[in-house]
Amino acid sequence: MGENLVIVESPAKAKTIEKFLGKDYIVKSSFGHIRDLSKKNLGIDVEHDFEPNYVISQDKKKIVTELKAAAKKAKIVWIASDEDREGEAIAWHLYECLGLKPENTKRIVFHEITKTAILHAIDNPRTINLDLVNAQQARRVLDRLVGFELSPVLWKKIKPSLSAGRVQSAALRLIVDREREIIAFKPHSYYRIDGNFLTDNDNKSIKGTIDQKIKDINTAKKLLNEFNGAEFKIGKTETKKVVKKPAPPFTTSSMQQEAGRKFGFSVSQTMSIAQHLYESGLITYMRTDSTNLSKLALSAAKETITDLYGEKYSKTRQYKTHSKGAQEAHEAIRPTSFANIDIKGAARDKRLYQLIWKRAIASQMSDASLEKTTLKILNNKNNEKFTAQGEQILFDGFLKVYIESKDDENNEERKNLLPLLSEGQNMLMQEIRAQEKYTQHPYRYTEASLVKKMEELGIGRPSTYAPTITTLHHRGYIVKGNRIGQKMNISSLLLSDAKLSEKSTEEIIGSEKGKLCPEDIGIIVTDYLIENFDSVVDYGFTAEVEESFDTIAAGKAPWNKDIKDFYSRFHKKIETISNEKGHKDTSRTIGIDPKTNKTIIARMGKFGPLVQLGESDDKDKKFAALPKGVLIENVTIEQALQFFKLPRILGNLEDLPIKCAIGRFGPYINYNKEFISLPKNADPYTFTLEEAIQLIKDNKEKKIKSKIKDFEEEDIHILIGRYGPYIKQAKKNYKIPKGTTPEELTLEQCQEIIEKQLAKKKKK
DNA sequence: CAGTGAGCGAGCTTCCGCTTGACTT
């Protein structure tokens, strides 16, 4: 027993494989990489051919000891890490760390977790591919050099704790570039003309739109006046057959996109749900760039589809992976058993599982065929044509199961079936509308659409998409938030009952929710990197170095040659720039205050972005923090002058002043040493004394209501908050343990609870 | 847990890709 030790990367995989292999095999997992470059200094000896200094990662020491012991007992050790660059490196590190010997070590690979695939792998072992390992070392060393030399420059020149790297800086740049496009975008208005028509004999109704955008209201008026009293009839009708193909089964990236679009999951939410499904044995591995399905999966899908929908709905397909730098070590994401149409568990688990099921099943279903009809409505007064489009499904095919969502939010109209109409048939006009529209700025990225873009550019890997976005958040480079659009005047014309009427309304145009917006510090860092390290933050940098890694992997170049070339130039620049004195200047002059004639600038301050009235040597200079959503880049002088109006003294209550301002948590009033947030949607610039007095009164009542008990002498209070009762001491809150009645707590018990929770915190 | 915007300085921060839990809310 246990003559063979098989090592894989993932414990869930180990469990499955052990079942296939029987009692002569013990299967263990390495939990990914076991060694990494030392964090002391660079972990690389740049003077001596970039010799890496590897150390066993702290959290892997226990596993390495266990694996060592198991390897000692085994006759043959089978290293079955993934078949890609990283997997090969894991194999090599295992070989080195566990002190394995060539005669009893075998390297095996398989792309799908099926018994046949694994047995086939065991029959065809090979040795570790050192060229591939070297390509990984080059990748690792390059990333370390870039990250650990660039970041300290940022600490020195901009702010401590910032970071830069090959992947995160390119991803950040995408977001910043997009924001710039949006800032530069000037919306212009146009008019769209729609009409409702009826057949003159049997009341079939049809809606049509004039193809071209009408450039101004006068042209629109002229047209509508011409339509008044015009005769309408059906023009040419065109029909064509369209074939729709299903999308390939999920990769990490496409799954993140669809779960985001369909359910609003964040990419890390999606990944943690998928991890759970994977560990429960319900789906295949969730970090993959492959759209490939195993033969077993293909025939299982066919069977399920035939069972559920009939044979004509089945069409077996194998998809090619198109994304840059794909390594295809795994299958696409699919259910392990297509017969599991539904699963038990939490609602979000179910939703993601069903999405994966549908997508994988649909990918093996027949094309849908549709008939698209385009119809024109002509008139006798001018050459403008109204177009109506309809769609009819002839055979639904995969559409029975799955329809892919789009990022484009302007998917206003569902195309319906058009009534049967013949050319030349007369139509009655019911009404015609001209509506003012505005051109839209480009969309900000969502987490998922950013991942899509990164994948297209080959930046990052399935295992790092979600963590990279988290890093950008943690550094304060970006926020996921809502942006309110611009208030715009919308005019519209209506022609109905032979009368033309005009209306004007105000609408907010271009609002976005849950999108990735850069923060000032993100813009500053990006600008600084572009200014000084253009080649590293270039979108093509990764593609360029990947080429070099491919050459190494093919055994055509030593792994450190290109690194040496790169580093000599890169490090020189790092040195010169570090020796230059001073910080990066973040200030932007936005104008002159008409009242004082002083300059107003926007810049980065110690506590964040601000506007400043008066030069730095001005003793009476004033500051105001920029509110959320306003950037140094686009703050206007009008906004700045407004910001300087705070704090305002609203007046006095019982001889004490009431102050109104905006703080870290939004607008507030300050009265008698107490801070009270303004109600939602209240405007701190117009908030009145009366409203403030009412707010103070309400707050007092709320406080009395929320109070359960006080131990004044120790400053301990038992209160009711949003999440139920809690204990408060010296501005800190403590949970009350379950099963305790808050009203009955004694001072001693409270102190005990506080001490316990403090001790727990300290431990951490 | 909210108002700030001085200056000095010790000691720390940081990368990307593989993997999971162990955390908190």
Short mmCIF file of C-alpha atoms in Angstrom, two decimals, chain A residues 487-691:
data_model
loop_
_atom_site.label_atom_id
_atom_site.label_comp_id
_atom_site.label_asym_id
_atom_site.label_seq_id
_atom_site.Cartn_x
_atom_site.Cartn_y
_atom_site.Cartn_z
CA LYS A 487 -28.56 67.76 -16.10
CA MET A 488 -29.67 68.38 -19.63
CA ASN A 489 -32.54 70.16 -21.28
CA ILE A 490 -34.63 67.83 -23.40
CA SER A 491 -37.03 69.26 -25.96
CA SER A 492 -39.62 67.18 -27.66
CA LEU A 493 -42.20 67.68 -30.36
CA LEU A 494 -45.44 65.83 -30.74
CA LEU A 495 -47.61 65.64 -33.82
CA SER A 496 -51.02 64.28 -32.96
CA ASP A 497 -54.56 65.09 -34.12
CA ALA A 498 -53.06 67.35 -36.79
CA LYS A 499 -51.53 69.55 -34.12
CA LEU A 500 -47.89 70.13 -33.35
CA SER A 501 -47.00 70.74 -29.70
CA GLU A 502 -43.66 71.42 -28.07
CA LYS A 503 -42.46 70.44 -24.60
CA SER A 504 -39.27 70.89 -22.65
CA THR A 505 -38.09 68.87 -19.64
CA GLU A 506 -34.91 68.45 -17.65
CA GLU A 507 -33.24 65.06 -17.44
CA ILE A 508 -30.03 63.70 -16.05
CA ILE A 509 -28.03 62.12 -18.81
CA GLY A 510 -25.10 59.69 -18.56
CA SER A 511 -25.46 58.42 -14.98
CA GLU A 512 -23.64 55.20 -14.20
CA LYS A 513 -23.94 52.79 -11.30
CA GLY A 514 -21.36 50.44 -9.83
CA LYS A 515 -18.63 51.41 -12.25
CA LEU A 516 -14.88 51.68 -11.73
CA CYS A 517 -13.77 55.27 -11.34
CA PRO A 518 -10.20 56.38 -10.74
CA GLU A 519 -9.38 58.37 -7.62
CA ASP A 520 -6.98 61.30 -7.78
CA ILE A 521 -4.14 59.21 -6.40
CA GLY A 522 -4.71 56.64 -9.14
CA ILE A 523 -4.51 59.34 -11.79
CA ILE A 524 -1.40 60.84 -10.24
CA VAL A 525 0.39 57.48 -10.06
CA THR A 526 -0.58 56.61 -13.63
CA ASP A 527 0.61 59.96 -14.96
CA TYR A 528 3.85 59.62 -13.07
CA LEU A 529 4.51 56.15 -14.43
CA ILE A 530 3.67 57.15 -18.00
CA GLU A 531 5.92 60.18 -17.69
CA ASN A 532 8.90 58.20 -16.43
CA PHE A 533 8.38 54.51 -17.19
CA ASP A 534 6.34 54.60 -20.34
CA SER A 535 7.52 51.23 -21.63
CA VAL A 536 6.52 49.37 -18.44
CA VAL A 537 2.96 50.68 -18.29
CA ASP A 538 2.51 50.31 -22.03
CA TYR A 539 -0.38 47.97 -22.83
CA GLY A 540 1.96 46.01 -25.07
CA PHE A 541 4.60 45.41 -22.42
CA THR A 542 3.18 42.09 -21.27
CA ALA A 543 2.81 40.85 -24.84
CA GLU A 544 6.40 41.83 -25.51
CA VAL A 545 7.85 40.01 -22.51
CA GLU A 546 5.62 37.00 -23.18
CA GLU A 547 7.38 36.65 -26.52
CA SER A 548 10.68 36.58 -24.73
CA PHE A 549 9.35 33.92 -22.32
CA ASP A 550 8.21 31.83 -25.27
CA THR A 551 11.72 31.91 -26.70
CA ILE A 552 13.09 30.72 -23.36
CA ALA A 553 10.45 28.01 -23.13
CA ALA A 554 11.47 26.80 -26.58
CA GLY A 555 15.04 26.47 -25.32
CA LYS A 556 16.29 29.12 -27.73
CA ALA A 557 17.63 31.63 -25.22
CA PRO A 558 19.07 31.64 -21.70
CA TRP A 559 16.43 32.85 -19.27
CA ASN A 560 18.32 35.86 -17.97
CA LYS A 561 19.51 37.42 -21.21
CA ASP A 562 16.52 39.66 -21.94
CA ILE A 563 16.15 40.36 -18.23
CA LYS A 564 19.67 41.73 -18.17
CA ASP A 565 18.98 44.01 -21.14
CA PHE A 566 15.78 45.26 -19.61
CA TYR A 567 17.17 45.72 -16.13
CA SER A 568 20.24 47.74 -17.14
CA ARG A 569 18.04 50.40 -18.71
CA PHE A 570 15.26 50.18 -16.14
CA HIS A 571 17.49 50.34 -13.10
CA LYS A 572 19.44 53.31 -14.46
CA LYS A 573 16.21 55.26 -14.73
CA ILE A 574 15.19 54.21 -11.20
CA GLU A 575 18.51 55.50 -9.87
CA THR A 576 18.42 58.85 -11.62
CA ILE A 577 14.86 59.53 -10.68
CA SER A 578 15.37 58.54 -7.03
CA ASN A 579 18.27 60.93 -6.78
CA GLU A 580 16.26 63.85 -8.07
CA LYS A 581 15.00 66.07 -5.28
CA GLY A 582 11.41 66.85 -4.51
CA HIS A 583 7.96 65.35 -4.85
CA LYS A 584 5.77 65.05 -7.88
CA ASP A 585 3.84 68.28 -8.25
CA THR A 586 0.17 67.38 -8.10
CA SER A 587 -1.28 70.85 -8.29
CA ARG A 588 -3.43 72.23 -11.05
CA THR A 589 -4.31 75.90 -11.25
CA ILE A 590 -8.01 76.23 -11.79
CA GLY A 591 -8.49 80.01 -11.79
CA ILE A 592 -8.58 83.29 -9.90
CA ASP A 593 -11.06 84.11 -7.17
CA PRO A 594 -12.93 87.16 -8.51
CA LYS A 595 -13.43 88.54 -4.97
CA THR A 596 -9.88 88.37 -3.60
CA ASN A 597 -7.92 88.05 -6.85
CA LYS A 598 -6.10 85.12 -5.32
CA THR A 599 -5.14 82.00 -7.25
CA ILE A 600 -7.14 78.85 -6.68
CA ILE A 601 -5.37 75.53 -7.13
CA ALA A 602 -6.42 71.92 -6.75
CA ARG A 603 -3.84 69.52 -5.37
CA MET A 604 -3.20 66.44 -3.27
CA GLY A 605 -2.97 67.17 0.45
CA LYS A 606 -1.98 65.10 3.43
CA PHE A 607 -5.53 63.86 3.88
CA GLY A 608 -6.59 63.74 0.26
CA PRO A 609 -7.41 66.04 -2.63
CA LEU A 610 -8.28 69.67 -1.88
CA VAL A 611 -8.73 73.09 -3.36
CA GLN A 612 -6.61 75.91 -1.99
CA LEU A 613 -7.31 79.63 -2.16
CA GLY A 614 -4.07 81.63 -2.08
CA GLU A 615 -0.44 80.69 -2.78
CA SER A 616 1.53 78.54 -0.36
CA ASP A 617 3.24 81.60 1.18
CA ASP A 618 -0.12 83.24 1.83
CA LYS A 619 -0.82 83.36 5.53
CA ASP A 620 -4.57 83.63 5.06
CA LYS A 621 -4.90 80.79 2.60
CA LYS A 622 -8.04 78.69 2.77
CA PHE A 623 -8.57 74.99 2.16
CA ALA A 624 -11.53 72.83 1.25
CA ALA A 625 -11.47 69.07 0.70
CA LEU A 626 -12.82 67.81 -2.60
CA PRO A 627 -16.01 65.80 -2.16
CA LYS A 628 -16.33 62.26 -3.50
CA GLY A 629 -16.67 62.07 -7.23
CA VAL A 630 -14.88 65.35 -7.94
CA LEU A 631 -11.34 65.02 -9.27
CA ILE A 632 -8.39 67.41 -9.26
CA GLU A 633 -8.47 66.87 -13.00
CA ASN A 634 -11.96 68.23 -13.61
CA VAL A 635 -12.93 70.42 -10.64
CA THR A 636 -14.19 73.76 -11.94
CA ILE A 637 -13.70 77.22 -10.46
CA GLU A 638 -17.45 77.46 -9.86
CA GLN A 639 -17.34 74.27 -7.80
CA ALA A 640 -14.27 75.44 -5.89
CA LEU A 641 -15.88 78.75 -4.94
CA GLN A 642 -18.87 76.78 -3.72
CA PHE A 643 -16.66 74.48 -1.59
CA PHE A 644 -15.08 77.47 0.14
CA LYS A 645 -18.50 78.50 1.41
CA LEU A 646 -18.25 75.73 4.03
CA PRO A 647 -18.12 75.53 6.98
CA ARG A 648 -21.18 77.72 7.48
CA ILE A 649 -22.47 78.94 10.83
CA LEU A 650 -26.21 78.48 10.54
CA GLY A 651 -27.02 80.47 13.66
CA ASN A 652 -27.27 79.97 17.39
CA LEU A 653 -29.32 77.66 19.56
CA GLU A 654 -29.28 78.51 23.27
CA ASP A 655 -26.22 80.71 22.68
CA LEU A 656 -24.22 77.90 21.08
CA PRO A 657 -23.38 78.06 17.35
CA ILE A 658 -24.49 75.39 14.86
CA LYS A 659 -21.87 74.66 12.24
CA CYS A 660 -22.52 72.92 8.93
CA ALA A 661 -19.81 71.31 6.83
CA ILE A 662 -18.79 68.23 4.83
CA GLY A 663 -16.60 65.61 6.52
CA ARG A 664 -15.27 62.22 5.69
CA PHE A 665 -18.71 60.67 6.00
CA GLY A 666 -20.58 63.37 4.18
CA PRO A 667 -22.39 66.54 5.22
CA TYR A 668 -22.95 67.10 8.94
CA ILE A 669 -23.80 69.70 11.52
CA ASN A 670 -21.73 70.26 14.62
CA TYR A 671 -23.48 71.52 17.73
CA ASN A 672 -22.39 71.40 21.33
CA LYS A 673 -19.45 69.07 20.57
CA GLU A 674 -21.71 66.66 18.77
CA PHE A 675 -21.70 65.64 15.12
CA ILE A 676 -24.94 64.79 13.36
CA SER A 677 -25.10 63.64 9.75
CA LEU A 678 -27.44 65.55 7.50
CA PRO A 679 -30.38 63.52 6.21
CA LYS A 680 -30.02 61.96 2.77
CA ASN A 681 -30.30 64.41 -0.13
CA ALA A 682 -30.03 67.42 2.20
CA ASP A 683 -27.81 70.15 0.78
CA PRO A 684 -25.22 71.55 3.24
CA TYR A 685 -25.02 74.78 1.23
CA THR A 686 -28.68 75.62 1.73
CA PHE A 687 -29.47 73.82 5.00
CA THR A 688 -31.35 76.23 7.26
CA LEU A 689 -31.18 76.99 10.97
CA GLU A 690 -34.75 75.71 11.43
CA GLU A 691 -33.91 72.40 9.77
#
